[in-house]
PDB file of C-alpha atoms in Angstrom:
ATOM      1  CA  UNK S   1       9.087 -16.990   5.020  1.00 71.00           C
ATOM      2  CA  UNK S   2       5.503 -16.791   5.625  1.00 72.00           C
ATOM      3  CA  UNK S   3       5.396 -15.547   8.484  1.00 86.00           C
ATOM      4  CA  UNK S   4       8.002 -13.490   7.440  1.00 93.00           C
ATOM      5  CA  UNK S   5       6.291 -11.809   5.022  1.00 95.00           C
ATOM      6  CA  UNK S   6       3.504 -11.585   7.479  1.00 94.00           C
ATOM      7  CA  UNK S   7       5.471  -9.521   9.780  1.00 96.00           C
ATOM      8  CA  UNK S   8       6.640  -7.328   6.497  1.00 97.00           C
ATOM      9  CA  UNK S   9       2.613  -7.059   6.077  1.00 97.00           C
ATOM     10  CA  UNK S  10       1.739  -5.940   9.712  1.00 97.00           C
ATOM     11  CA  UNK S  11       5.308  -3.260   9.658  1.00 98.00           C
ATOM     12  CA  UNK S  12       3.347  -2.363   6.557  1.00 98.00           C
ATOM     13  CA  UNK S  13       0.035  -1.537   7.923  1.00 98.00           C
ATOM     14  CA  UNK S  14       1.877   0.024  10.664  1.00 98.00           C
ATOM     15  CA  UNK S  15       3.630   2.763   9.242  1.00 98.00           C
ATOM     16  CA  UNK S  16       0.944   3.322   6.565  1.00 97.00           C
ATOM     17  CA  UNK S  17      -1.298   4.427   9.645  1.00 98.00           C
ATOM     18  CA  UNK S  18       1.207   6.534  11.270  1.00 98.00           C
ATOM     19  CA  UNK S  19       1.777   8.046   8.236  1.00 97.00           C
ATOM     20  CA  UNK S  20       5.670   7.280   8.439  1.00 97.00           C
ATOM     21  CA  UNK S  21       6.804   7.466   5.132  1.00 97.00           C
ATOM     22  CA  UNK S  22      10.341   6.127   5.398  1.00 97.00           C
ATOM     23  CA  UNK S  23       9.526   3.482   7.413  1.00 98.00           C
ATOM     24  CA  UNK S  24       7.253   2.894   4.490  1.00 98.00           C
ATOM     25  CA  UNK S  25       9.228   3.107   1.882  1.00 98.00           C
ATOM     26  CA  UNK S  26      11.593   1.267   4.168  1.00 98.00           C
ATOM     27  CA  UNK S  27      10.122  -1.820   3.099  1.00 98.00           C
ATOM     28  CA  UNK S  28       9.804  -1.481  -0.844  1.00 98.00           C
ATOM     29  CA  UNK S  29      12.280  -2.191  -2.765  1.00 98.00           C
ATOM     30  CA  UNK S  30      14.134   1.012  -5.221  1.00 97.00           C
ATOM     31  CA  UNK S  31      12.533  -0.421  -8.361  1.00 97.00           C
ATOM     32  CA  UNK S  32       8.699  -1.488  -6.708  1.00 98.00           C
ATOM     33  CA  UNK S  33       5.739  -0.667  -9.086  1.00 98.00           C
ATOM     34  CA  UNK S  34       2.352   0.040  -7.642  1.00 98.00           C
ATOM     35  CA  UNK S  35      -0.989  -0.478  -9.738  1.00 98.00           C
ATOM     36  CA  UNK S  36      -3.894   1.241  -7.516  1.00 96.00           C
ATOM     37  CA  UNK S  37      -7.024   2.303  -9.199  1.00 95.00           C
ATOM     38  CA  UNK S  38      -7.350   5.570  -7.359  1.00 92.00           C
ATOM     39  CA  UNK S  39      -3.622   6.510  -8.953  1.00 94.00           C
ATOM     40  CA  UNK S  40      -5.688   5.507 -12.031  1.00 94.00           C
ATOM     41  CA  UNK S  41      -8.238   8.099 -11.004  1.00 94.00           C
ATOM     42  CA  UNK S  42      -6.027  11.138  -9.882  1.00 93.00           C
ATOM     43  CA  UNK S  43      -2.976  11.014 -12.117  1.00 93.00           C
ATOM     44  CA  UNK S  44      -4.233   9.275 -15.363  1.00 95.00           C
ATOM     45  CA  UNK S  45      -1.017   9.679 -17.437  1.00 95.00           C
ATOM     46  CA  UNK S  46       0.453   7.042 -15.307  1.00 95.00           C
ATOM     47  CA  UNK S  47      -2.523   4.371 -15.700  1.00 96.00           C
ATOM     48  CA  UNK S  48      -3.059   3.241 -12.221  1.00 96.00           C
ATOM     49  CA  UNK S  49       1.113   2.002 -12.159  1.00 97.00           C
ATOM     50  CA  UNK S  50       3.772   3.609 -10.619  1.00 98.00           C
ATOM     51  CA  UNK S  51       7.336   2.943 -10.517  1.00 97.00           C
ATOM     52  CA  UNK S  52      10.370   3.168  -8.228  1.00 97.00           C
ATOM     53  CA  UNK S  53      10.654   4.544  -4.718  1.00 97.00           C
ATOM     54  CA  UNK S  54      11.202   8.178  -5.593  1.00 96.00           C
ATOM     55  CA  UNK S  55       6.997   7.589  -7.199  1.00 97.00           C
ATOM     56  CA  UNK S  56       6.090   5.880  -4.479  1.00 97.00           C
ATOM     57  CA  UNK S  57       6.871   8.968  -2.433  1.00 97.00           C
ATOM     58  CA  UNK S  58       5.446  11.781  -4.373  1.00 96.00           C
ATOM     59  CA  UNK S  59       2.384   9.461  -4.156  1.00 96.00           C
ATOM     60  CA  UNK S  60       1.914   8.331  -0.507  1.00 96.00           C
ATOM     61  CA  UNK S  61       3.268  12.620  -0.225  1.00 96.00           C
ATOM     62  CA  UNK S  62       0.383  13.479  -2.215  1.00 95.00           C
ATOM     63  CA  UNK S  63      -2.492  11.353  -0.318  1.00 94.00           C
ATOM     64  CA  UNK S  64      -1.460  11.852   3.371  1.00 96.00           C
ATOM     65  CA  UNK S  65      -1.501  15.683   3.254  1.00 96.00           C
ATOM     66  CA  UNK S  66      -4.579  15.312   1.295  1.00 95.00           C
ATOM     67  CA  UNK S  67      -6.284  13.026   3.713  1.00 96.00           C
ATOM     68  CA  UNK S  68      -4.606  13.658   7.553  1.00 96.00           C
ATOM     69  CA  UNK S  69      -7.561  10.329   8.820  1.00 97.00           C
ATOM     70  CA  UNK S  70      -6.363   7.961   6.192  1.00 97.00           C
ATOM     71  CA  UNK S  71      -6.585   4.743   7.869  1.00 98.00           C
ATOM     72  CA  UNK S  72      -6.345   1.041   7.085  1.00 98.00           C
ATOM     73  CA  UNK S  73      -8.565  -0.995   8.776  1.00 98.00           C
ATOM     74  CA  UNK S  74      -7.032  -4.795   8.546  1.00 97.00           C
ATOM     75  CA  UNK S  75      -9.422  -7.634   8.394  1.00 97.00           C
ATOM     76  CA  UNK S  76      -7.234 -10.278   7.033  1.00 97.00           C
ATOM     77  CA  UNK S  77      -4.230 -11.126   6.189  1.00 96.00           C
ATOM     78  CA  UNK S  78      -2.958 -14.502   4.015  1.00 96.00           C
ATOM     79  CA  UNK S  79       0.375 -14.822   3.442  1.00 95.00           C
ATOM     80  CA  UNK S  80       2.432 -17.864   1.881  1.00 93.00           C
ATOM     81  CA  UNK S  81       6.414 -17.866   0.550  1.00 92.00           C
ATOM     82  CA  UNK S  82       6.486 -14.617  -1.678  1.00 95.00           C
ATOM     83  CA  UNK S  83       3.206 -12.275  -1.673  1.00 96.00           C
ATOM     84  CA  UNK S  84       0.915 -11.189   1.391  1.00 97.00           C
ATOM     85  CA  UNK S  85      -2.894 -10.980   0.142  1.00 97.00           C
ATOM     86  CA  UNK S  86      -4.581  -7.956   2.569  1.00 98.00           C
ATOM     87  CA  UNK S  87      -7.716  -7.357   3.179  1.00 98.00           C
ATOM     88  CA  UNK S  88      -8.387  -4.222   4.707  1.00 98.00           C
ATOM     89  CA  UNK S  89     -11.360  -1.144   5.578  1.00 98.00           C
ATOM     90  CA  UNK S  90     -10.411   2.036   4.105  1.00 97.00           C
ATOM     91  CA  UNK S  91     -11.601   4.688   6.405  1.00 98.00           C
ATOM     92  CA  UNK S  92     -10.938   8.185   5.789  1.00 97.00           C
ATOM     93  CA  UNK S  93     -12.956  11.314   7.757  1.00 96.00           C
ATOM     94  CA  UNK S  94     -16.524  12.296   6.574  1.00 96.00           C
ATOM     95  CA  UNK S  95     -15.793   9.650   3.510  1.00 96.00           C
ATOM     96  CA  UNK S  96     -17.952   6.071   3.164  1.00 96.00           C
ATOM     97  CA  UNK S  97     -15.921   3.532   4.530  1.00 97.00           C
ATOM     98  CA  UNK S  98     -14.117   1.601   1.183  1.00 96.00           C
ATOM     99  CA  UNK S  99     -13.184  -2.410   1.402  1.00 97.00           C
ATOM    100  CA  UNK S 100     -10.077  -2.749  -0.449  1.00 97.00           C
ATOM    101  CA  UNK S 101      -7.504  -6.099  -0.964  1.00 97.00           C
ATOM    102  CA  UNK S 102      -4.124  -5.341  -1.713  1.00 98.00           C
ATOM    103  CA  UNK S 103      -1.122  -8.309  -2.489  1.00 98.00           C
ATOM    104  CA  UNK S 104       2.516  -7.677  -2.036  1.00 98.00           C
ATOM    105  CA  UNK S 105       4.760  -9.411  -3.589  1.00 98.00           C
ATOM    106  CA  UNK S 106       7.779  -9.547  -1.852  1.00 97.00           C
ATOM    107  CA  UNK S 107      11.893 -10.888  -2.602  1.00 96.00           C
ATOM    108  CA  UNK S 108      14.364 -11.055   0.036  1.00 95.00           C
ATOM    109  CA  UNK S 109      12.932  -9.162   2.556  1.00 95.00           C
ATOM    110  CA  UNK S 110      11.154  -6.162   0.707  1.00 97.00           C
ATOM    111  CA  UNK S 111       7.943  -5.581  -1.622  1.00 98.00           C
ATOM    112  CA  UNK S 112       8.514  -5.498  -5.354  1.00 98.00           C
ATOM    113  CA  UNK S 113       5.796  -5.362  -6.790  1.00 98.00           C
ATOM    114  CA  UNK S 114       1.965  -3.666  -5.144  1.00 98.00           C
ATOM    115  CA  UNK S 115      -1.915  -4.194  -6.522  1.00 98.00           C
ATOM    116  CA  UNK S 116      -4.742  -2.157  -5.322  1.00 97.00           C
ATOM    117  CA  UNK S 117      -7.809  -3.831  -5.447  1.00 96.00           C
ATOM    118  CA  UNK S 118     -11.437  -2.143  -4.419  1.00 90.00           C
ATOM    119  CA  UNK S 119     -14.601  -4.097  -3.610  1.00 75.00           C
TER     120      UNK S 119
END
């Protein structure tokens, strides 16, 4: 299970870094919830929390459109039976690198909840 969850995390980074929205969303449950400080800033009405694949699609599609050079450099992956803790560096051309940690909660091979923390 731990190796399976780590494989999901690696697929997550591959999809994210190639800005492949369909591959990224495939990893999520239909009712998945996502929390991000960036979401709270850009869409204050959400209070940082969105739910469901359609909201995830809108959020990441906007990010990929606005930030064509957005890239996550993995620094650490730690997994157990139901979650993966990911540490990475958020890189965008002409912006300062940002340290990020993210937790993916996984059930039956799909991400059900993700939480982002900024360093």
